[in-house]
CSV table of C-alpha atoms and ligand atoms in Angstrom, one decimal:
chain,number,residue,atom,x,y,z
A,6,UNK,CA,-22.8,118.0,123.8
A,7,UNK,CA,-22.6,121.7,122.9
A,8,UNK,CA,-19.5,122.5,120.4
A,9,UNK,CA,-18.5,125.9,119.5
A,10,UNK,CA,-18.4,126.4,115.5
A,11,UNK,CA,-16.4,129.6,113.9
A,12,UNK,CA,-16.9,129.3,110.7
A,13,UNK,CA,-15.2,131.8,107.9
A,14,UNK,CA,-18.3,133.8,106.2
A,15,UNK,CA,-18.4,136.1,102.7
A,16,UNK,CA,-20.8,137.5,100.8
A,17,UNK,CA,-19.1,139.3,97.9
A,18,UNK,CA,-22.3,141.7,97.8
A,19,UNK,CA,-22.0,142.8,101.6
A,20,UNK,CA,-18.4,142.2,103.0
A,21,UNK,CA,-15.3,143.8,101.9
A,22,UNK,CA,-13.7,140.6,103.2
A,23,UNK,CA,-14.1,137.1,104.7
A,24,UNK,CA,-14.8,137.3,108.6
A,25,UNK,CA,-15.4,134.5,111.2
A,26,UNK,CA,-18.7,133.6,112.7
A,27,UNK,CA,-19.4,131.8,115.6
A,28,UNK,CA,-22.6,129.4,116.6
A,29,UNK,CA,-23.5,127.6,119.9
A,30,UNK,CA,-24.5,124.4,118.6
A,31,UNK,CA,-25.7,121.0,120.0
A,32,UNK,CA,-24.8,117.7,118.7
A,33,UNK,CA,-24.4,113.9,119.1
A,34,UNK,CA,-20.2,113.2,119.1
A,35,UNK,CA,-21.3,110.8,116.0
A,36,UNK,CA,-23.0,113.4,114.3
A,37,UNK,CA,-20.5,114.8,110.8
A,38,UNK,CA,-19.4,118.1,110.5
A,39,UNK,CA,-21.8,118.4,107.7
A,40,UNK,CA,-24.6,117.8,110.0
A,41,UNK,CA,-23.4,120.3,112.3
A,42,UNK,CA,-23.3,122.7,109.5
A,43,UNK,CA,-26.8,121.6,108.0
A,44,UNK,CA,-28.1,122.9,112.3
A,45,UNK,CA,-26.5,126.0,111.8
A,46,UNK,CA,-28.3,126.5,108.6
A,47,UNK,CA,-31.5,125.2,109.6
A,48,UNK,CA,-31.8,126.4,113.2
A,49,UNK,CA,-29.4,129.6,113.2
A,50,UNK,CA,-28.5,131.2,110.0
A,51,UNK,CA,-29.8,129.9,106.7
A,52,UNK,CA,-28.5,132.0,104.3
A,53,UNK,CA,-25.0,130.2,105.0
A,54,UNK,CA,-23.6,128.7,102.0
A,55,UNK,CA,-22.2,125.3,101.7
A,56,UNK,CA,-21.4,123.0,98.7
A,57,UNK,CA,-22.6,118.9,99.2
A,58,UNK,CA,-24.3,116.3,97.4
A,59,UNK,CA,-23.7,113.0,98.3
A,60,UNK,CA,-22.7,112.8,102.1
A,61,UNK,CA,-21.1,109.8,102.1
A,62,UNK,CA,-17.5,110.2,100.5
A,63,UNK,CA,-18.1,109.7,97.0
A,64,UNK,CA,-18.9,112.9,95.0
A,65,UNK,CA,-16.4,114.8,96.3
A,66,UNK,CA,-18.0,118.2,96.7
A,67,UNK,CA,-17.8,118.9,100.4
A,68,UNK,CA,-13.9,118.9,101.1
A,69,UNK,CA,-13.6,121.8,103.2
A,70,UNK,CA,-10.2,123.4,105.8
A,71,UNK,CA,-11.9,121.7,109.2
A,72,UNK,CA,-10.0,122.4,112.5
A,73,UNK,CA,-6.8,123.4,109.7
A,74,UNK,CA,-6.7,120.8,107.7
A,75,UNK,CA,-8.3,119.3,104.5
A,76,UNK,CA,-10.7,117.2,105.0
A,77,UNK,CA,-14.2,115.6,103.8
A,78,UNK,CA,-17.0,117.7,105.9
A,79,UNK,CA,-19.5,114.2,105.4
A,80,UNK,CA,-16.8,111.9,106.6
A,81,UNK,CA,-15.6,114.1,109.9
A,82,UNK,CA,-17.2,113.5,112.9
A,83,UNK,CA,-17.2,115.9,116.0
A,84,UNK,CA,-15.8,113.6,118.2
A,85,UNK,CA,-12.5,113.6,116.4
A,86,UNK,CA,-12.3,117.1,116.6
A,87,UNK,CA,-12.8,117.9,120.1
A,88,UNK,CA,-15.5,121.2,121.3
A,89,UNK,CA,-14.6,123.8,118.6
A,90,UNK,CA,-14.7,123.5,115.3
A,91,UNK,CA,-13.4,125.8,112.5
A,92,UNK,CA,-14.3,125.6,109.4
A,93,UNK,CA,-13.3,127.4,106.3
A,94,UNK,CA,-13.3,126.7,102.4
A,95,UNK,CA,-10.7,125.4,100.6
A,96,UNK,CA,-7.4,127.8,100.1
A,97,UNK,CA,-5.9,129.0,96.8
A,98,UNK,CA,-9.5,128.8,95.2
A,99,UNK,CA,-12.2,132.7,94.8
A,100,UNK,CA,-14.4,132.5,97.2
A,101,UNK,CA,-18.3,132.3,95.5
A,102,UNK,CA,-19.7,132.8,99.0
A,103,UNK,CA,-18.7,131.7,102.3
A,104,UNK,CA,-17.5,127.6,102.1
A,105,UNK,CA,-18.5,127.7,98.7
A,106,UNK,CA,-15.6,127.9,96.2
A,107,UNK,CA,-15.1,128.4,92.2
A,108,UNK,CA,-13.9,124.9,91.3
A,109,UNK,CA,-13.9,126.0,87.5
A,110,UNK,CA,-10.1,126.3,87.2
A,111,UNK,CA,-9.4,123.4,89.2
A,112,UNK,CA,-11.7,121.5,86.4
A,113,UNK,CA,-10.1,123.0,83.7
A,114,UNK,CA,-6.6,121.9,84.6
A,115,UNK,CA,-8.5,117.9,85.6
A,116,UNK,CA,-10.0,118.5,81.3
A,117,UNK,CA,-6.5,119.2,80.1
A,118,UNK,CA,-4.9,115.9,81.3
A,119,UNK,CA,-7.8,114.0,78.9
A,120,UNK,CA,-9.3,112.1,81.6
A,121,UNK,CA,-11.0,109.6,79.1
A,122,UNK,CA,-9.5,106.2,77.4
A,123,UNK,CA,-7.9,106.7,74.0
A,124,UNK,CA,-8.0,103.7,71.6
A,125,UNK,CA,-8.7,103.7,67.7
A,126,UNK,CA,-8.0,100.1,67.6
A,127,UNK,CA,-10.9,97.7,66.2
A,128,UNK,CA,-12.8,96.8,69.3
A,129,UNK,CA,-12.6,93.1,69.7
A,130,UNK,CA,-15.9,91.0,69.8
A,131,UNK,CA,-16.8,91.7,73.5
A,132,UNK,CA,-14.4,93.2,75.8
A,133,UNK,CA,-11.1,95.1,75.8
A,134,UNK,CA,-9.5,92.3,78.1
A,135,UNK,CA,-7.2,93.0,81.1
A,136,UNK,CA,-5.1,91.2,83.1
A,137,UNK,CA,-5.8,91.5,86.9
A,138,UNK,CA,-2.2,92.9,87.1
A,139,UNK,CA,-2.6,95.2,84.6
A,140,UNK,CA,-5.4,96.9,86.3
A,141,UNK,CA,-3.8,96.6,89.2
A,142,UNK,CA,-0.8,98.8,88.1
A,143,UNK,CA,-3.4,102.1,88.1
A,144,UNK,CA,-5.8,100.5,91.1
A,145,UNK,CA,-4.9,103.5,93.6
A,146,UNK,CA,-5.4,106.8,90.9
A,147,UNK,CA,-9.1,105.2,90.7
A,148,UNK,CA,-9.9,106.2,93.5
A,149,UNK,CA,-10.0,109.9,93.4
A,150,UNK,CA,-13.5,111.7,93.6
A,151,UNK,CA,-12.0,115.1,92.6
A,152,UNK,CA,-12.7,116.7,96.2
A,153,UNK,CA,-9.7,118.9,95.1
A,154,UNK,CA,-8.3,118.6,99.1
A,155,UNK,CA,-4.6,117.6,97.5
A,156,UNK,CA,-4.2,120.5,94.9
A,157,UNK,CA,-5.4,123.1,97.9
A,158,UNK,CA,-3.1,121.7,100.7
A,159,UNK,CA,0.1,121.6,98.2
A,160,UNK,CA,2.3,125.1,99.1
A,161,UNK,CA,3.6,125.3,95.5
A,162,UNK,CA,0.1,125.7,94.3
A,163,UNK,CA,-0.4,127.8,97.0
A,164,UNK,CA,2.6,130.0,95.5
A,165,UNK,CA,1.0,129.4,91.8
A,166,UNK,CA,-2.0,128.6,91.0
A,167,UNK,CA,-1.0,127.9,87.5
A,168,UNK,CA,0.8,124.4,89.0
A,169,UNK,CA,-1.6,121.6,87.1
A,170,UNK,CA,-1.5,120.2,90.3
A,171,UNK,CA,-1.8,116.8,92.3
A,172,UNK,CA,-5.7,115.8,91.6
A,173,UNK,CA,-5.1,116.7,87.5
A,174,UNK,CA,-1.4,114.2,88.0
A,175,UNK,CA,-3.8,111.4,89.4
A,176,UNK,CA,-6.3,111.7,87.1
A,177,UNK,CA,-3.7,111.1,84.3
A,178,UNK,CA,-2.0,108.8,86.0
A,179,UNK,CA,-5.1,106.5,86.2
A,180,UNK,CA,-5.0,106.7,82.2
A,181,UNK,CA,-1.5,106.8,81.6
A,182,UNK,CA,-0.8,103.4,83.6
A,183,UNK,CA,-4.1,102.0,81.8
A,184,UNK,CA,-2.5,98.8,79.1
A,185,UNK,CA,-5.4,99.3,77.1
A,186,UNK,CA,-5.1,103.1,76.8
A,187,UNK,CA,-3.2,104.5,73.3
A,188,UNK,CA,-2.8,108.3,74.0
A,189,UNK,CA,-0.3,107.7,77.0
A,190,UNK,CA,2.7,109.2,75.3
A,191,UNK,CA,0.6,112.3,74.5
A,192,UNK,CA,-0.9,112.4,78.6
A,193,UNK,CA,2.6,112.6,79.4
A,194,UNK,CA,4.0,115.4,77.0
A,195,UNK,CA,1.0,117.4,78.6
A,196,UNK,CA,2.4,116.7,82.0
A,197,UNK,CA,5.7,117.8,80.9
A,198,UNK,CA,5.6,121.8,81.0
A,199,UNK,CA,6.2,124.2,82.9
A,200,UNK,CA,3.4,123.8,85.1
A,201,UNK,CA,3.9,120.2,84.7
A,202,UNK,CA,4.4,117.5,87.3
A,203,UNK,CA,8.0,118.7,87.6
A,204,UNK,CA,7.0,121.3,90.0
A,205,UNK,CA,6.1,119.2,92.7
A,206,UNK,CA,8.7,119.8,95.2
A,207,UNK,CA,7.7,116.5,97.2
A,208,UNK,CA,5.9,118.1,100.2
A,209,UNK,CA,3.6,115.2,100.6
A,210,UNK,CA,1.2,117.7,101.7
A,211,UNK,CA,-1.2,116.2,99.3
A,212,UNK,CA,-1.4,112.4,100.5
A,213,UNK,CA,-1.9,113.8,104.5
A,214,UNK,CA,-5.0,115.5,102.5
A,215,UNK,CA,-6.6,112.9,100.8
A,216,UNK,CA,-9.9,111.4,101.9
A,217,UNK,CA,-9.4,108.6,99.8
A,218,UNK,CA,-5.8,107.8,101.1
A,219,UNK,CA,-4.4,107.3,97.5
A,220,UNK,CA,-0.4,107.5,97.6
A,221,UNK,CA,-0.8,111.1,95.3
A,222,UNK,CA,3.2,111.7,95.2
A,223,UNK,CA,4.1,107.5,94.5
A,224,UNK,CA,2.2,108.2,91.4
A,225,UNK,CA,3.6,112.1,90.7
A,226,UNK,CA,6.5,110.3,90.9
A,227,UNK,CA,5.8,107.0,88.3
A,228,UNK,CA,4.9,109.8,85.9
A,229,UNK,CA,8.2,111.4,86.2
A,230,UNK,CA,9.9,108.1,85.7
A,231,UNK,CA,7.8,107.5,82.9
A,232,UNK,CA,8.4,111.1,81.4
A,233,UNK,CA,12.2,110.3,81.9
A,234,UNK,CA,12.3,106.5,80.4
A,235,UNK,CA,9.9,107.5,77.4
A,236,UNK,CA,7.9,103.9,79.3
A,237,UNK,CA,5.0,102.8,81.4
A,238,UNK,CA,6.8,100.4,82.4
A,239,UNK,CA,4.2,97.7,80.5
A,240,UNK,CA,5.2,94.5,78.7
A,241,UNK,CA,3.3,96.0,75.4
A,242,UNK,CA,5.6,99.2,75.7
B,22,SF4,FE1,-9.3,114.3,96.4
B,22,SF4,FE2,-7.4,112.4,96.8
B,22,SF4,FE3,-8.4,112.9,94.3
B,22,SF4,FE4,-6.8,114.6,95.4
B,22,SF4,S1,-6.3,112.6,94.9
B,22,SF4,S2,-8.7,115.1,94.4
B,22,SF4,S3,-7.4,114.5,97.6
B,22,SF4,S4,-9.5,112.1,96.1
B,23,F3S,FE1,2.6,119.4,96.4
B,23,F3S,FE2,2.1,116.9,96.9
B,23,F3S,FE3,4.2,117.6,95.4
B,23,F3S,S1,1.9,118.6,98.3
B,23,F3S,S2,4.8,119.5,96.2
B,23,F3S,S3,2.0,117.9,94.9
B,23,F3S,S4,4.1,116.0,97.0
B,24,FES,FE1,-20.1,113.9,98.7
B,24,FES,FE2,-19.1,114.7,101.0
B,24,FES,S1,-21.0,115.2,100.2
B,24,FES,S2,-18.2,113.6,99.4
């Protein structure tokens, strides 16, 4: 079938702004939007830029605005999308050149949550146990690959980009709810400011966006109850 692609071009060198291109281009209905974009840079135009690694869901690199909405370029096919295609990068984000975007501040907020497990404890002879509940109580935040679709479909990052955001919220979350993790109460005090988790406004923007269908605002909102109890909610709080 032949599906008609516009997709939103920039080169910072040669364009005083972004500007829509559109391609003629034949595919199977299976075939991915990243395979459709891979034709139009082999066959049609190869200078067009776009960000991928793994193609199959995991590394997060490829989420992309497809037909309006946020969404995983290797994990959209073109039979859920109908004969045209749009495609543009991610919103809120500088454009480094055409669906490429500068993910830097968006890593920078993910760094300040201290997405790593604190314990100063005496490690015991083998493992730090866990109780299948107990890693159950974070199972969902584990999920995330970072794709950054959540933070860039959420309107009050939209309004400032200094919100930490839904992806940054996870990520802590997943440490926060961890029993075996000691700088929980610190996590939390980070998530407190002004550009804290209290700015989510509860648009659920963010879990429509997410490729990995984690519930982002159930967990926004266990870190607010957390912030407001001074508790995780654990037996060993
Ligand atoms: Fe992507 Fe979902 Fe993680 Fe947000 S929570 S960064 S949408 S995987
Ligand atoms: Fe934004 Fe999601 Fe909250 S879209 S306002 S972070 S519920
Ligand atoms: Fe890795 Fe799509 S290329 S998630």
């Amino acid at each position: 079938m032949e599906v008609t692609v516009r997709v939103q071009r920039y080169d910072p060198e040669r364009d005083a702004k972004p500007h829509w291109a559109v391609y003629r281009v034949e595919v199977e209905p299976t075939d991915r939007v990243i395979d459709v974009l891979h034709k139009i840079k082999a066959e049609q135009d190869g200078s067009l830029a776009v960000r991928r690694s793994c193609l199959h869901g995991v590394c997060g690199s490829d989420a992309l605005v497809i037909n309006g909405r946020n969404r995983l370029a290797c994990k959209t096919l073109v039979r859920d999308l109908g004969r045209t295609l749009t495609v543009a990068p991610l919103r809120g984000f500088r454009i480094i050149k055409d669906l490429v975007v500068d993910m830097r501040p968006f890593f920078q907020k993910y760094r300040a949550i201290m997405p790593y497990l604190v314990n100063d404890e005496p490690p015991p002879p083998h493992e730090r146990l866990q109780s299948p509940e107990e890693r159950a109580r974070f199972d969902d935040t584990t999920k995330c690959i970072l794709c950054a679709a959540c933070t860039t479909a959420c309107p009050v990052f939209w309004a400032d980009s200094r919100y930490l955001g839904p992806a940054a919220i996870v990520q802590a979350h997943r440490f926060i709810f961890d029993s075996r993790d000691r700088a929980w109460r610190e996590r939390l005090q980070l998530l407190s400011d002004d550009e804290g988790v209290w700015r989510c406004r509860k648009v659920f923007n963010c879990v429509e966006a997410c490729p990995r269908h984690i519930n982002v605002t159930k967990a926004i909102i266990e870190v607010q109850q957390a912030l407001l109890t001074g508790s995780r909610g654990l037996p060993e709080d």
